[in-house]
mmCIF file with all atom_site columns, C-alpha atoms in Angstrom:
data_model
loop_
_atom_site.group_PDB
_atom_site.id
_atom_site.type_symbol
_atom_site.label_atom_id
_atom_site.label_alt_id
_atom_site.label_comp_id
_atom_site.label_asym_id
_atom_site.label_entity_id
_atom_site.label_seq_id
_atom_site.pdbx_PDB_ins_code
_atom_site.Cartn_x
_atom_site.Cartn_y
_atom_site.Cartn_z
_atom_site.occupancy
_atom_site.B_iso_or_equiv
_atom_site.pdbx_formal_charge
_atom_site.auth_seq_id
_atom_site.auth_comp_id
_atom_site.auth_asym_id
_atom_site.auth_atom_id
_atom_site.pdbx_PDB_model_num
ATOM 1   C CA . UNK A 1 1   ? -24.966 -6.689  -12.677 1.00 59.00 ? 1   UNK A CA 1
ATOM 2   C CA . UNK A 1 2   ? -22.867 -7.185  -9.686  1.00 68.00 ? 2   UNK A CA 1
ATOM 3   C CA . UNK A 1 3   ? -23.754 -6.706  -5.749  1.00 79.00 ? 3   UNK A CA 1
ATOM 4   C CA . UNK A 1 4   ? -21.563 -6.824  -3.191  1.00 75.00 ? 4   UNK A CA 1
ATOM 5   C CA . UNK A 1 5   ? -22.145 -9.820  -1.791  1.00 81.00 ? 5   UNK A CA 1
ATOM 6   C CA . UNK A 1 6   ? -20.571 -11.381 -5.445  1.00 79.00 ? 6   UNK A CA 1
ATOM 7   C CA . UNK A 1 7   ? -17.444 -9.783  -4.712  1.00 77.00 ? 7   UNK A CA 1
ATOM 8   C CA . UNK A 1 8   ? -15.351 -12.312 -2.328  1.00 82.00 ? 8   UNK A CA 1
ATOM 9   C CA . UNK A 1 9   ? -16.432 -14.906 -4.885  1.00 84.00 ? 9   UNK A CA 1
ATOM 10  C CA . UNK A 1 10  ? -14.972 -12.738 -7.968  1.00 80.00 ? 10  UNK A CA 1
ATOM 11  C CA . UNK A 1 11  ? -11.496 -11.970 -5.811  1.00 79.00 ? 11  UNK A CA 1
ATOM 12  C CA . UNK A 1 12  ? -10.976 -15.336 -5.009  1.00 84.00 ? 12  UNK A CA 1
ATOM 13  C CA . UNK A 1 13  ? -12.333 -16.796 -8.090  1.00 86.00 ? 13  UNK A CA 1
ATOM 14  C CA . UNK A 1 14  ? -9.304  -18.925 -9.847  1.00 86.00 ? 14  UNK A CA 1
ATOM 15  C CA . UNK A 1 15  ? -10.312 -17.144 -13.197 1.00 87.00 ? 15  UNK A CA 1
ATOM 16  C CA . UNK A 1 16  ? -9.360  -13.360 -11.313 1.00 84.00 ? 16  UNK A CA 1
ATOM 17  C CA . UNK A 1 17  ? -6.423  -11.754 -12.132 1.00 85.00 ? 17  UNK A CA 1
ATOM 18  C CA . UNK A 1 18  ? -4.252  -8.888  -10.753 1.00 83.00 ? 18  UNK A CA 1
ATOM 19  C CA . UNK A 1 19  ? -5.465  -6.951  -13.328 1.00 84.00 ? 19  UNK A CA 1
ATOM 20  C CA . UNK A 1 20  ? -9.004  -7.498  -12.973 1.00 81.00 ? 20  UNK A CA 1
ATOM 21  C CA . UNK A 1 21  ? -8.721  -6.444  -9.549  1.00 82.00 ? 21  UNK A CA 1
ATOM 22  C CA . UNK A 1 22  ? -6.774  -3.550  -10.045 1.00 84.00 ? 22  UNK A CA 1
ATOM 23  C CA . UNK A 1 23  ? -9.167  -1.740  -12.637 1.00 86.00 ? 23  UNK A CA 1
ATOM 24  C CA . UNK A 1 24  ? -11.667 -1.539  -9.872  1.00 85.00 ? 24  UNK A CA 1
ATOM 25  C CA . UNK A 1 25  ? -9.105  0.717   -7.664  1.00 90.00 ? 25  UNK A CA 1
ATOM 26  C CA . UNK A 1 26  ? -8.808  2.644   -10.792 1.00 91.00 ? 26  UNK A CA 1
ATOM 27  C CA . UNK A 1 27  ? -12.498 3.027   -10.455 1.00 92.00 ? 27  UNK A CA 1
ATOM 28  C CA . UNK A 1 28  ? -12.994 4.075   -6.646  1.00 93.00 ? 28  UNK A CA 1
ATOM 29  C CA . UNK A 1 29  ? -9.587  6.439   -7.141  1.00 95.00 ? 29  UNK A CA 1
ATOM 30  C CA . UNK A 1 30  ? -11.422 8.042   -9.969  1.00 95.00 ? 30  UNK A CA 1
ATOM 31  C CA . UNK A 1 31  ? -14.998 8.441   -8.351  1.00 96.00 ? 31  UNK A CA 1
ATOM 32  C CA . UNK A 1 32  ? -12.876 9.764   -5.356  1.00 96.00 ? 32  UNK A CA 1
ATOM 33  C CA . UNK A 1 33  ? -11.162 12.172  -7.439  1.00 96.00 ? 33  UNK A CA 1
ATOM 34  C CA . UNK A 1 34  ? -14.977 13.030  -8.368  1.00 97.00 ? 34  UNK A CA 1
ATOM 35  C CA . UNK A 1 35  ? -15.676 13.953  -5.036  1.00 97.00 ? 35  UNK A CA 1
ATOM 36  C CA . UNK A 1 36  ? -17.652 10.355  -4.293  1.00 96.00 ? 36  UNK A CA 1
ATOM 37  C CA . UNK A 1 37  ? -17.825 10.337  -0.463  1.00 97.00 ? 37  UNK A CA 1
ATOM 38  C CA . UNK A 1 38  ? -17.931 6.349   -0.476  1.00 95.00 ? 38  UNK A CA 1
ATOM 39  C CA . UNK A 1 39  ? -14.862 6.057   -2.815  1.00 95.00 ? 39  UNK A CA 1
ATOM 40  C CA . UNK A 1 40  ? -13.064 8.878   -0.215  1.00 97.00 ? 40  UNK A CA 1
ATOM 41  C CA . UNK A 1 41  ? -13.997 6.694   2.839   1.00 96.00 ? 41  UNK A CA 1
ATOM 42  C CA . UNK A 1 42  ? -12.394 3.399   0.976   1.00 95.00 ? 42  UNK A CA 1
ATOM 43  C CA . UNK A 1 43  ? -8.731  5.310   0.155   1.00 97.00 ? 43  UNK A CA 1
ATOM 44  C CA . UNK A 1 44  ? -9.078  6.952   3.677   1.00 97.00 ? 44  UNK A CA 1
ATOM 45  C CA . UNK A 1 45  ? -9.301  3.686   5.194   1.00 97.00 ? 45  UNK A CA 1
ATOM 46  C CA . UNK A 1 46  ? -6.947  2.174   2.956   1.00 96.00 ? 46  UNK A CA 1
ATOM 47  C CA . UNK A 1 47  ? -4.354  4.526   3.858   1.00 97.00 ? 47  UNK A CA 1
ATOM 48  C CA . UNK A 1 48  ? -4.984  4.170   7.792   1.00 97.00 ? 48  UNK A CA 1
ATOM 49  C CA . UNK A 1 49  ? -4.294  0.109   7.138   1.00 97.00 ? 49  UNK A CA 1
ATOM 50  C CA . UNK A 1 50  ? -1.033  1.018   4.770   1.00 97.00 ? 50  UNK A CA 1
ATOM 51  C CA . UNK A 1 51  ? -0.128  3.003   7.745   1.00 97.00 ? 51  UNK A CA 1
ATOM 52  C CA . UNK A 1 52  ? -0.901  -0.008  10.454  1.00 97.00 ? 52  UNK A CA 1
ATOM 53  C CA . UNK A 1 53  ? 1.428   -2.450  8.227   1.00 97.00 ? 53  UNK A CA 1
ATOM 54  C CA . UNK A 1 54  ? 4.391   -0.241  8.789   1.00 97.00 ? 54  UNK A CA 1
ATOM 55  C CA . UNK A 1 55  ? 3.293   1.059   12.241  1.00 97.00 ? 55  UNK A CA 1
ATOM 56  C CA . UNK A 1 56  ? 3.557   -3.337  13.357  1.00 97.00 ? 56  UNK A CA 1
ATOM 57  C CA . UNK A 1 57  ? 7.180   -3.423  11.629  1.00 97.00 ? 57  UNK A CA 1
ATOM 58  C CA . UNK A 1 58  ? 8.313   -0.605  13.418  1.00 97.00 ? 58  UNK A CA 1
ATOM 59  C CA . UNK A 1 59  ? 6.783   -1.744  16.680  1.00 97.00 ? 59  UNK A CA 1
ATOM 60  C CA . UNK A 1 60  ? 8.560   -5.129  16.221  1.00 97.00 ? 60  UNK A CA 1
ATOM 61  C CA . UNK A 1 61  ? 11.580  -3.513  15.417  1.00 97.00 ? 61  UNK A CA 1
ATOM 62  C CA . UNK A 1 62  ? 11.065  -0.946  17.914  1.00 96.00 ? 62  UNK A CA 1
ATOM 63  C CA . UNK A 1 63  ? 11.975  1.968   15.465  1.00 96.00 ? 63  UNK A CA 1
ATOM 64  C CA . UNK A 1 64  ? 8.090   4.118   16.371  1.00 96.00 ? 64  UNK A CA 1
ATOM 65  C CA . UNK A 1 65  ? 10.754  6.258   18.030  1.00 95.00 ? 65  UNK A CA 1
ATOM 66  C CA . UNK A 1 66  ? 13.130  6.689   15.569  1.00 96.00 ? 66  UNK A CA 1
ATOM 67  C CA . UNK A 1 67  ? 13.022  8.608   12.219  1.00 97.00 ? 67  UNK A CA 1
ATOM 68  C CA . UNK A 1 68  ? 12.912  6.065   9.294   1.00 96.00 ? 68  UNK A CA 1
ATOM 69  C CA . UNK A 1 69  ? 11.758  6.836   5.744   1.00 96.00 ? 69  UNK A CA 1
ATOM 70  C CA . UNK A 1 70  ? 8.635   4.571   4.461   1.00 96.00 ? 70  UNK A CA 1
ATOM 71  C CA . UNK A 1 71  ? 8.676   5.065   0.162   1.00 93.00 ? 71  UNK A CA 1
ATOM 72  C CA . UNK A 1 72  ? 5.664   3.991   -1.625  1.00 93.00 ? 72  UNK A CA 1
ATOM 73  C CA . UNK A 1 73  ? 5.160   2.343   -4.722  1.00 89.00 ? 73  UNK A CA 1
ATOM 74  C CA . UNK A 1 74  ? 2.221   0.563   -6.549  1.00 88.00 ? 74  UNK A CA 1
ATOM 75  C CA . UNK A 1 75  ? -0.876  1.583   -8.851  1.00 88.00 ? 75  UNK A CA 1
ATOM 76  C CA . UNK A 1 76  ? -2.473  2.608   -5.700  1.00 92.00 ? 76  UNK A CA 1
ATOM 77  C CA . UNK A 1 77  ? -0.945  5.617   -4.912  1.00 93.00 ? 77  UNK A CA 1
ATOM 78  C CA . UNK A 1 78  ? -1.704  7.125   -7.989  1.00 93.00 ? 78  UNK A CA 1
ATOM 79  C CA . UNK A 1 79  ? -4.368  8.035   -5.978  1.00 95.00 ? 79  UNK A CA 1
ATOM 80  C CA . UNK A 1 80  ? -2.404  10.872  -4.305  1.00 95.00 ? 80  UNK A CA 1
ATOM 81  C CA . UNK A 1 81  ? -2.874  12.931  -1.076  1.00 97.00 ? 81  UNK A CA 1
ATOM 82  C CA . UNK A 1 82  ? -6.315  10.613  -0.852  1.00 97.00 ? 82  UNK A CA 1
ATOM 83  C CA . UNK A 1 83  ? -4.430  7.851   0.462   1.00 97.00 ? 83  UNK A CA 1
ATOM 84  C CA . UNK A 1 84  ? -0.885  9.376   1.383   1.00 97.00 ? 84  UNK A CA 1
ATOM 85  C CA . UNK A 1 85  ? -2.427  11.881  3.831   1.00 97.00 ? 85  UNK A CA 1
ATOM 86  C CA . UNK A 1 86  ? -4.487  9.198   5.661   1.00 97.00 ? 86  UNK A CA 1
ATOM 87  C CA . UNK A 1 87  ? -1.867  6.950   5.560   1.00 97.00 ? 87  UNK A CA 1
ATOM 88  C CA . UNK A 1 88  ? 0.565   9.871   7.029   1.00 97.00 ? 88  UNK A CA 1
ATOM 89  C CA . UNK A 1 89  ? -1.743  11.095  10.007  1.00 97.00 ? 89  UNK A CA 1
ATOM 90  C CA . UNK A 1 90  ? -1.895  7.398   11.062  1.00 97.00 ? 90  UNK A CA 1
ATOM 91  C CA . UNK A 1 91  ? 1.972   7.002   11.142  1.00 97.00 ? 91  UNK A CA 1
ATOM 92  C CA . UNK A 1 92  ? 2.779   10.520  12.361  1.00 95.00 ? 92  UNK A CA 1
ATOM 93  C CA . UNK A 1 93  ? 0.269   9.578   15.195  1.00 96.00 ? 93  UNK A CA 1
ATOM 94  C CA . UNK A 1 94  ? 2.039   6.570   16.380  1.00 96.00 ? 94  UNK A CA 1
ATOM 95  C CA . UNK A 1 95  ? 5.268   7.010   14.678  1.00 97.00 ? 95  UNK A CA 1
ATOM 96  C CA . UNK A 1 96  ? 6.381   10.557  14.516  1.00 96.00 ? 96  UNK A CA 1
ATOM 97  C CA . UNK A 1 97  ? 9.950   10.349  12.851  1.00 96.00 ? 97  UNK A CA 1
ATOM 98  C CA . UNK A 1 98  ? 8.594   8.212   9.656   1.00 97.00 ? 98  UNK A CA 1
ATOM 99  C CA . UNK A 1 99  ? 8.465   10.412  6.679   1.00 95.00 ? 99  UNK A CA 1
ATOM 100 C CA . UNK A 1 100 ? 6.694   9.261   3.636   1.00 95.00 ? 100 UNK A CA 1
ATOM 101 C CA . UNK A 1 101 ? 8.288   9.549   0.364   1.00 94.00 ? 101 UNK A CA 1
ATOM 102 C CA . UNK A 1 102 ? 8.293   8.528   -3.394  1.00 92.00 ? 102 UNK A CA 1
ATOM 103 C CA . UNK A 1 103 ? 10.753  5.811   -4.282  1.00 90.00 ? 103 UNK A CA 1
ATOM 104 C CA . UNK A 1 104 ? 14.483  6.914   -5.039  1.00 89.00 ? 104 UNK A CA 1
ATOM 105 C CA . UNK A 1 105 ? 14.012  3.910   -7.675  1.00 89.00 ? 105 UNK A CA 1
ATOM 106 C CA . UNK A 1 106 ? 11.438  2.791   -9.842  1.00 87.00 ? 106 UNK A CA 1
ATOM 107 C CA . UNK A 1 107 ? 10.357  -0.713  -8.798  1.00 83.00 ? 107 UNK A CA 1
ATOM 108 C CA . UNK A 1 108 ? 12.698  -2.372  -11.689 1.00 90.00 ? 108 UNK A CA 1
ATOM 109 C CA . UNK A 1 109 ? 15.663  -0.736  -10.177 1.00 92.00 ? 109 UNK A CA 1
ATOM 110 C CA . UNK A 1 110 ? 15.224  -2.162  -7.172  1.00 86.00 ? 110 UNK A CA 1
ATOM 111 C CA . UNK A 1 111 ? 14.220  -5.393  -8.505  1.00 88.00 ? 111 UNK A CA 1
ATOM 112 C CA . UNK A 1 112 ? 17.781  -5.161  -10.216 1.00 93.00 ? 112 UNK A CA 1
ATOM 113 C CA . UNK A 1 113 ? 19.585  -3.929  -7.271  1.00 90.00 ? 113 UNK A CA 1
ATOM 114 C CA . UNK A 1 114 ? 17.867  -6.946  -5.174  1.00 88.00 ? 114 UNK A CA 1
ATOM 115 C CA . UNK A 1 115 ? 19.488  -9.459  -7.372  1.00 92.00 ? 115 UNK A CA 1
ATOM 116 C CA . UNK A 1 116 ? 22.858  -8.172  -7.973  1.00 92.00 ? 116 UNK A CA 1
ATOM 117 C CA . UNK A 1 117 ? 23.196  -7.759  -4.168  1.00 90.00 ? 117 UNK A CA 1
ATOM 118 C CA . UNK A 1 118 ? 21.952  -11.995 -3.772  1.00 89.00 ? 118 UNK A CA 1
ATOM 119 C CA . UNK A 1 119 ? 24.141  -12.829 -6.358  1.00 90.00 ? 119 UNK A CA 1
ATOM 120 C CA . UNK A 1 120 ? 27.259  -11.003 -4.553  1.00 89.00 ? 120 UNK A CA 1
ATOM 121 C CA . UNK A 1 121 ? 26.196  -12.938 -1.382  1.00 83.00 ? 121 UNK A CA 1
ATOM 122 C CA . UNK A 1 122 ? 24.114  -16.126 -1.308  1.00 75.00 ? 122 UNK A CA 1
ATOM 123 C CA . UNK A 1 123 ? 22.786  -17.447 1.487   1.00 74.00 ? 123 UNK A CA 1
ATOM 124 C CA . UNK A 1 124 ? 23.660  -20.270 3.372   1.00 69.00 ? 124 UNK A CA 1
ATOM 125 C CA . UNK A 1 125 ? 22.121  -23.479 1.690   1.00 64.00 ? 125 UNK A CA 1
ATOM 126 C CA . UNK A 1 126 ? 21.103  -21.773 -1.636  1.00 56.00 ? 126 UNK A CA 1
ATOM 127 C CA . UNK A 1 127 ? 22.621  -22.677 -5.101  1.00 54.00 ? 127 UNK A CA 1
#
C-alpha cells in the first residue's frame, strides 16, 4: 500500500521511469472521467499551471497582447476539456488572443522537421 507521503520518494526514486509515472495520470484522468471530484481538482489545477507556463513566455516576450496559437501535445491531454478548459480560462484571462489548438503535426513530424531545419543551418560552434 502506498500513502502520500511515499510519493516524492517513488518520483524521484532512480528506479522510476516515465512510464511509471505516467500510468498514474492515466489513473486520475480516468477517475476524473468517473466524476471523482479529487481527480477533477488535480487536471483543473494542472491546466491553470499549463496555462501559467505559457502565460510567463508570453509575458517575457510581451505577446499577452497579441493573438498567438499555443498547440498541445502529450499523454496528458487525452484528458480532454478537463484540462484544456482550465488551462483556456487561465490564458484567455491574462492572454486573450492565445487560442488553444491540437498540433498541425504529430510530435514525430516535428521532431523531423526540427532536424532537417538544424541540419540546413548549424549553429555557430556546432559540428
Amino acid at each position: 500500500m502506498c500513502r502520500p507521503d511515499d510519493l516524492p520518494r517513488f518520483v524521484y526514486a532512480a528506479t522510476t521511469h516515465v512510464d511509471d509515472i505516467a500510468r498514474y495520470g492515466k489513473l486520475v484522468i480516468h477517475a476524473a472521467q468517473a466524476g471523482d471530484d479529487v481527480a477533477r481538482e488535480i487536471l483543473n489545477r494542472g491546466g491553470s499551471e499549463l496555462a501559467e507556463c505559457v502565460l510567463a513566455i508570453a509575458r517575457r516576450l510581451r505577446m499577452t497582447d497579441q493573438e498567438f496559437p499555443v498547440a498541445y501535445v502529450g499523454g496528458a491531454f487525452h484528458a480532454g476539456e478537463l484540462l484544456l478548459n482550465p488551462m483556456r480560462l487561465r490564458l484567455l484571462r491574462d492572454a486573450p488572443g492565445a487560442s488553444l489548438l491540437p498540433p498541425r503535426q504529430s510530435p514525430v513530424e516535428g521532431a523531423a522537421m526540427m532536424a532537417m531545419h538544424a541540419a540546413a543551418a548549424p549553429r555557430a560552434g556546432r559540428v
